[in-house]
């Protein structure tokens, strides 16, 4: 303290000069690391002309830093005397309603402490809509109740801050990714976060008793469990071209305003997060017919969920909190209880309901199986339940005419990120594509029909054909033709046969994968063997595109030499045959600088 007095009185240092983040001397002592900072230095500096409302680069006043328990950068953690400093600042006239650059008031950053909340409110601090979030972050139900009783809005949201998406440290370990789910919580802007969603989306909810208490207090004070909120669409979503829009339409993801924020519903997103639990069921009078902005019911949401519809709901209750055997209690919570899918059916949800894209619960389960193939087993019980209670859904098309079987085969084309399986006959690795083949076979076992075409005239075989460089896909394709009577030469609305899709597999896959840049990882030798398999099934190699006059060789000329040669040899096709533009297959290969194919004919000169 003597040094501080010496610097100010004898050397006349500028006590309001900012340093390291524009923090002044008052900002530094506000952290309360030493007893004398609040008891001696603070009164002295204020008397000497220190600005009690000075701001650092984050827009924080000294009072903000005396209250905010986040690590203060170079200023470090809060010290043991920070409350004394805060009280001294308030008594000195500090503005308790000052707002920092993130829109946070002093009360907003003090919500973790009931004592600090009392101090601020008793001295006239204004309760803002966002004030409760600090209490929620600290799981402090007592502080939360004080704020709610003091007038805080249980549905209040954080203030708007430009380009301020939810911070990573608020994520509680959630997965990022698919914008249909809420594992993309980083895409939720701060000003859209709903208090009850913020609380119930924490990773330890509902197991943690303090979190359950906060959740119930919000509901008791009028929190809307069905409240809408918006998320920013993902940058890598399938958007921006006609091809992508067509793909989205087939998947039931079409959006009239694809680049606009997407609207979600709190309860539906909590169900997608796998948060359906006894705590929520007991605390909420669930409207079983409620739908989110995309027309999804709670059953659709649980079929989308990370945990899967077969997951057993958490039965944690307040009675468990006094039990010492945590592992035993955890086992009892799940043992013998119904799945999330069954629980929603018991509550009265309609198993036959469709969303705005005509998707049934089966379509949603298939989409989930594609997104999370490692958890494929978490939908088999629910799929069997559908087959028992509403078997017609196994063959019911969505708005694009895609039945669940079509949908599963279509998504097989989109699951090509892993490398192709070995040609040596090794056991296939459990890749995403293998999982989709397994899911398609599950549909067969449950009684789904592979017959029929979608609105574009595509059969299941059209969707599978570009993937015939996978031996498990080829086996399924062969089974569907031989055992289920599907026509290997069926034409879609463009006049294309499954063999056309195989010969033009790159173009077909780009179309079926939404026009992005999938890592196709083709097995060229396996694709060539698949051509022979289609010949054995009776495929017509003489098919020609009526619009362009392109034959199979014109299409294959853009691909690998193995595929081209297999199509040429198996079909006995003439590479010198011209299309309507008077191009031969060799001309097409030259256009694409396909040197390996051109080399086949250079040897003959």
PDB file of N, CA and C in Angstrom, residues 188-240:
ATOM      1  N   UNK A 188     -26.461 -22.130 -31.976  1.00  0.00           N
ATOM      2  CA  UNK A 188     -27.538 -21.386 -31.333  1.00  0.00           C
ATOM      3  C   UNK A 188     -26.994 -20.038 -30.868  1.00  0.00           C
ATOM      4  N   UNK A 189     -27.446 -18.939 -31.449  1.00  0.00           N
ATOM      5  CA  UNK A 189     -26.964 -17.628 -30.988  1.00  0.00           C
ATOM      6  C   UNK A 189     -27.337 -17.408 -29.523  1.00  0.00           C
ATOM      7  N   UNK A 190     -26.518 -16.660 -28.809  1.00  0.00           N
ATOM      8  CA  UNK A 190     -26.789 -16.391 -27.397  1.00  0.00           C
ATOM      9  C   UNK A 190     -28.199 -15.853 -27.180  1.00  0.00           C
ATOM     10  N   UNK A 191     -28.615 -14.933 -28.039  1.00  0.00           N
ATOM     11  CA  UNK A 191     -29.899 -14.270 -27.815  1.00  0.00           C
ATOM     12  C   UNK A 191     -31.089 -15.168 -28.119  1.00  0.00           C
ATOM     13  N   UNK A 192     -30.842 -16.399 -28.601  1.00  0.00           N
ATOM     14  CA  UNK A 192     -31.926 -17.342 -28.860  1.00  0.00           C
ATOM     15  C   UNK A 192     -32.009 -18.444 -27.801  1.00  0.00           C
ATOM     16  N   UNK A 193     -31.057 -18.502 -26.888  1.00  0.00           N
ATOM     17  CA  UNK A 193     -31.046 -19.586 -25.903  1.00  0.00           C
ATOM     18  C   UNK A 193     -32.167 -19.388 -24.893  1.00  0.00           C
ATOM     19  N   UNK A 194     -33.014 -20.400 -24.750  1.00  0.00           N
ATOM     20  CA  UNK A 194     -34.144 -20.373 -23.823  1.00  0.00           C
ATOM     21  C   UNK A 194     -33.678 -20.944 -22.481  1.00  0.00           C
ATOM     22  N   UNK A 195     -33.993 -20.295 -21.356  1.00  0.00           N
ATOM     23  CA  UNK A 195     -33.500 -20.774 -20.055  1.00  0.00           C
ATOM     24  C   UNK A 195     -33.782 -22.245 -19.777  1.00  0.00           C
ATOM     25  N   UNK A 196     -35.000 -22.701 -20.030  1.00  0.00           N
ATOM     26  CA  UNK A 196     -35.331 -24.087 -19.701  1.00  0.00           C
ATOM     27  C   UNK A 196     -34.576 -25.060 -20.604  1.00  0.00           C
ATOM     28  N   UNK A 197     -34.318 -24.665 -21.850  1.00  0.00           N
ATOM     29  CA  UNK A 197     -33.513 -25.495 -22.743  1.00  0.00           C
ATOM     30  C   UNK A 197     -32.056 -25.502 -22.297  1.00  0.00           C
ATOM     31  N   UNK A 198     -31.557 -24.333 -21.935  1.00  0.00           N
ATOM     32  CA  UNK A 198     -30.176 -24.223 -21.452  1.00  0.00           C
ATOM     33  C   UNK A 198     -29.954 -25.152 -20.262  1.00  0.00           C
ATOM     34  N   UNK A 199     -30.917 -25.185 -19.356  1.00  0.00           N
ATOM     35  CA  UNK A 199     -30.762 -25.994 -18.143  1.00  0.00           C
ATOM     36  C   UNK A 199     -30.836 -27.485 -18.463  1.00  0.00           C
ATOM     37  N   UNK A 200     -31.879 -27.881 -19.188  1.00  0.00           N
ATOM     38  CA  UNK A 200     -32.115 -29.307 -19.425  1.00  0.00           C
ATOM     39  C   UNK A 200     -31.178 -29.904 -20.455  1.00  0.00           C
ATOM     40  N   UNK A 201     -30.475 -29.076 -21.225  1.00  0.00           N
ATOM     41  CA  UNK A 201     -29.554 -29.610 -22.232  1.00  0.00           C
ATOM     42  C   UNK A 201     -28.172 -29.880 -21.657  1.00  0.00           C
ATOM     43  N   UNK A 202     -27.966 -29.578 -20.385  1.00  0.00           N
ATOM     44  CA  UNK A 202     -26.664 -29.856 -19.778  1.00  0.00           C
ATOM     45  C   UNK A 202     -26.426 -31.356 -19.713  1.00  0.00           C
ATOM     46  N   UNK A 203     -25.168 -31.740 -19.834  1.00  0.00           N
ATOM     47  CA  UNK A 203     -24.830 -33.161 -19.923  1.00  0.00           C
ATOM     48  C   UNK A 203     -25.204 -33.940 -18.670  1.00  0.00           C
ATOM     49  N   UNK A 204     -25.194 -33.305 -17.501  1.00  0.00           N
ATOM     50  CA  UNK A 204     -25.486 -34.012 -16.247  1.00  0.00           C
ATOM     51  C   UNK A 204     -26.964 -33.978 -15.881  1.00  0.00           C
ATOM     52  N   UNK A 205     -27.798 -33.377 -16.711  1.00  0.00           N
ATOM     53  CA  UNK A 205     -29.239 -33.389 -16.472  1.00  0.00           C
ATOM     54  C   UNK A 205     -29.831 -34.663 -17.075  1.00  0.00           C
ATOM     55  N   UNK A 206     -30.728 -35.386 -16.374  1.00  0.00           N
ATOM     56  CA  UNK A 206     -31.384 -35.051 -15.110  1.00  0.00           C
ATOM     57  C   UNK A 206     -30.737 -35.672 -13.874  1.00  0.00           C
ATOM     58  N   UNK A 207     -29.566 -36.303 -14.011  1.00  0.00           N
ATOM     59  CA  UNK A 207     -28.971 -36.982 -12.860  1.00  0.00           C
ATOM     60  C   UNK A 207     -28.642 -36.026 -11.718  1.00  0.00           C
ATOM     61  N   UNK A 208     -28.219 -34.808 -12.054  1.00  0.00           N
ATOM     62  CA  UNK A 208     -27.787 -33.861 -11.030  1.00  0.00           C
ATOM     63  C   UNK A 208     -28.993 -33.218 -10.335  1.00  0.00           C
ATOM     64  N   UNK A 209     -29.040 -33.319  -8.997  1.00  0.00           N
ATOM     65  CA  UNK A 209     -30.184 -32.824  -8.233  1.00  0.00           C
ATOM     66  C   UNK A 209     -30.337 -31.308  -8.338  1.00  0.00           C
ATOM     67  N   UNK A 210     -29.227 -30.568  -8.335  1.00  0.00           N
ATOM     68  CA  UNK A 210     -29.300 -29.109  -8.432  1.00  0.00           C
ATOM     69  C   UNK A 210     -29.867 -28.682  -9.780  1.00  0.00           C
ATOM     70  N   UNK A 211     -29.493 -29.406 -10.836  1.00  0.00           N
ATOM     71  CA  UNK A 211     -30.022 -29.087 -12.160  1.00  0.00           C
ATOM     72  C   UNK A 211     -31.518 -29.366 -12.224  1.00  0.00           C
ATOM     73  N   UNK A 212     -31.945 -30.468 -11.620  1.00  0.00           N
ATOM     74  CA  UNK A 212     -33.381 -30.779 -11.597  1.00  0.00           C
ATOM     75  C   UNK A 212     -34.144 -29.695 -10.837  1.00  0.00           C
ATOM     76  N   UNK A 213     -33.565 -29.225  -9.751  1.00  0.00           N
ATOM     77  CA  UNK A 213     -34.213 -28.182  -8.959  1.00  0.00           C
ATOM     78  C   UNK A 213     -34.362 -26.898  -9.768  1.00  0.00           C
ATOM     79  N   UNK A 214     -33.315 -26.513 -10.495  1.00  0.00           N
ATOM     80  CA  UNK A 214     -33.385 -25.324 -11.352  1.00  0.00           C
ATOM     81  C   UNK A 214     -34.442 -25.503 -12.435  1.00  0.00           C
ATOM     82  N   UNK A 215     -34.486 -26.684 -13.033  1.00  0.00           N
ATOM     83  CA  UNK A 215     -35.448 -26.981 -14.095  1.00  0.00           C
ATOM     84  C   UNK A 215     -36.876 -26.808 -13.579  1.00  0.00           C
ATOM     85  N   UNK A 216     -37.167 -27.380 -12.410  1.00  0.00           N
ATOM     86  CA  UNK A 216     -38.519 -27.284 -11.851  1.00  0.00           C
ATOM     87  C   UNK A 216     -38.877 -25.843 -11.485  1.00  0.00           C
ATOM     88  N   UNK A 217     -37.924 -25.102 -10.936  1.00  0.00           N
ATOM     89  CA  UNK A 217     -38.209 -23.716 -10.549  1.00  0.00           C
ATOM     90  C   UNK A 217     -38.540 -22.864 -11.774  1.00  0.00           C
ATOM     91  N   UNK A 218     -37.863 -23.109 -12.867  1.00  0.00           N
ATOM     92  CA  UNK A 218     -38.190 -22.392 -14.104  1.00  0.00           C
ATOM     93  C   UNK A 218     -39.619 -22.682 -14.537  1.00  0.00           C
ATOM     94  N   UNK A 219     -40.005 -23.952 -14.509  1.00  0.00           N
ATOM     95  CA  UNK A 219     -41.362 -24.321 -14.904  1.00  0.00           C
ATOM     96  C   UNK A 219     -42.392 -23.732 -13.946  1.00  0.00           C
ATOM     97  N   UNK A 220     -42.082 -23.745 -12.650  1.00  0.00           N
ATOM     98  CA  UNK A 220     -43.002 -23.188 -11.650  1.00  0.00           C
ATOM     99  C   UNK A 220     -43.228 -21.697 -11.859  1.00  0.00           C
ATOM    100  N   UNK A 221     -42.265 -21.037 -12.456  1.00  0.00           N
ATOM    101  CA  UNK A 221     -42.384 -19.596 -12.696  1.00  0.00           C
ATOM    102  C   UNK A 221     -42.757 -19.290 -14.143  1.00  0.00           C
ATOM    103  N   UNK A 222     -43.316 -20.276 -14.841  1.00  0.00           N
ATOM    104  CA  UNK A 222     -43.902 -20.012 -16.152  1.00  0.00           C
ATOM    105  C   UNK A 222     -43.040 -20.276 -17.360  1.00  0.00           C
ATOM    106  N   UNK A 223     -41.932 -20.991 -17.210  1.00  0.00           N
ATOM    107  CA  UNK A 223     -41.098 -21.304 -18.378  1.00  0.00           C
ATOM    108  C   UNK A 223     -41.891 -22.118 -19.394  1.00  0.00           C
ATOM    109  N   UNK A 224     -41.736 -21.784 -20.666  1.00  0.00           N
ATOM    110  CA  UNK A 224     -42.469 -22.441 -21.752  1.00  0.00           C
ATOM    111  C   UNK A 224     -41.630 -23.567 -22.333  1.00  0.00           C
ATOM    112  N   UNK A 225     -42.026 -24.803 -22.058  1.00  0.00           N
ATOM    113  CA  UNK A 225     -41.282 -25.963 -22.543  1.00  0.00           C
ATOM    114  C   UNK A 225     -41.441 -26.136 -24.051  1.00  0.00           C
ATOM    115  N   UNK A 226     -42.412 -25.431 -24.640  1.00  0.00           N
ATOM    116  CA  UNK A 226     -42.628 -25.515 -26.088  1.00  0.00           C
ATOM    117  C   UNK A 226     -42.111 -24.262 -26.809  1.00  0.00           C
ATOM    118  N   UNK A 227     -41.366 -23.440 -26.114  1.00  0.00           N
ATOM    119  CA  UNK A 227     -40.908 -22.166 -26.689  1.00  0.00           C
ATOM    120  C   UNK A 227     -40.108 -22.386 -27.968  1.00  0.00           C
ATOM    121  N   UNK A 228     -40.337 -21.564 -28.978  1.00  0.00           N
ATOM    122  CA  UNK A 228     -39.530 -21.656 -30.207  1.00  0.00           C
ATOM    123  C   UNK A 228     -38.216 -20.903 -30.049  1.00  0.00           C
ATOM    124  N   UNK A 229     -37.203 -21.343 -30.765  1.00  0.00           N
ATOM    125  CA  UNK A 229     -35.952 -20.592 -30.844  1.00  0.00           C
ATOM    126  C   UNK A 229     -35.313 -20.889 -32.187  1.00  0.00           C
ATOM    127  N   UNK A 230     -34.393 -20.041 -32.595  1.00  0.00           N
ATOM    128  CA  UNK A 230     -33.801 -20.165 -33.922  1.00  0.00           C
ATOM    129  C   UNK A 230     -32.336 -20.556 -33.839  1.00  0.00           C
ATOM    130  N   UNK A 231     -31.892 -21.284 -34.858  1.00  0.00           N
ATOM    131  CA  UNK A 231     -30.481 -21.636 -34.983  1.00  0.00           C
ATOM    132  C   UNK A 231     -29.997 -21.178 -36.352  1.00  0.00           C
ATOM    133  N   UNK A 232     -28.702 -20.948 -36.447  1.00  0.00           N
ATOM    134  CA  UNK A 232     -28.112 -20.584 -37.728  1.00  0.00           C
ATOM    135  C   UNK A 232     -27.843 -21.853 -38.524  1.00  0.00           C
ATOM    136  N   UNK A 233     -28.211 -21.883 -39.811  1.00  0.00           N
ATOM    137  CA  UNK A 233     -27.954 -23.084 -40.620  1.00  0.00           C
ATOM    138  C   UNK A 233     -26.474 -23.336 -40.754  1.00  0.00           C
ATOM    139  N   UNK A 234     -26.116 -24.613 -40.871  1.00  0.00           N
ATOM    140  CA  UNK A 234     -24.710 -24.993 -40.988  1.00  0.00           C
ATOM    141  C   UNK A 234     -24.138 -24.587 -42.330  1.00  0.00           C
ATOM    142  N   UNK A 235     -22.877 -24.216 -42.317  1.00  0.00           N
ATOM    143  CA  UNK A 235     -22.210 -23.803 -43.559  1.00  0.00           C
ATOM    144  C   UNK A 235     -22.078 -24.956 -44.528  1.00  0.00           C
ATOM    145  N   UNK A 236     -21.974 -26.222 -44.021  1.00  0.00           N
ATOM    146  CA  UNK A 236     -21.731 -27.347 -44.916  1.00  0.00           C
ATOM    147  C   UNK A 236     -23.006 -28.085 -45.278  1.00  0.00           C
ATOM    148  N   UNK A 237     -24.184 -27.507 -44.948  1.00  0.00           N
ATOM    149  CA  UNK A 237     -25.429 -28.181 -45.280  1.00  0.00           C
ATOM    150  C   UNK A 237     -25.579 -28.273 -46.790  1.00  0.00           C
ATOM    151  N   UNK A 238     -26.431 -29.187 -47.224  1.00  0.00           N
ATOM    152  CA  UNK A 238     -26.641 -29.380 -48.657  1.00  0.00           C
ATOM    153  C   UNK A 238     -27.520 -28.241 -49.188  1.00  0.00           C
ATOM    154  N   UNK A 239     -26.924 -27.185 -49.671  1.00  0.00           N
ATOM    155  CA  UNK A 239     -27.680 -26.034 -50.107  1.00  0.00           C
ATOM    156  C   UNK A 239     -27.001 -25.413 -51.331  1.00  0.00           C
ATOM    157  N   UNK A 240     -27.778 -24.644 -52.080  1.00  0.00           N
ATOM    158  CA  UNK A 240     -27.144 -23.762 -53.033  1.00  0.00           C
ATOM    159  C   UNK A 240     -27.238 -24.147 -54.488  1.00  0.00           C
TER     160      UNK A 240
END
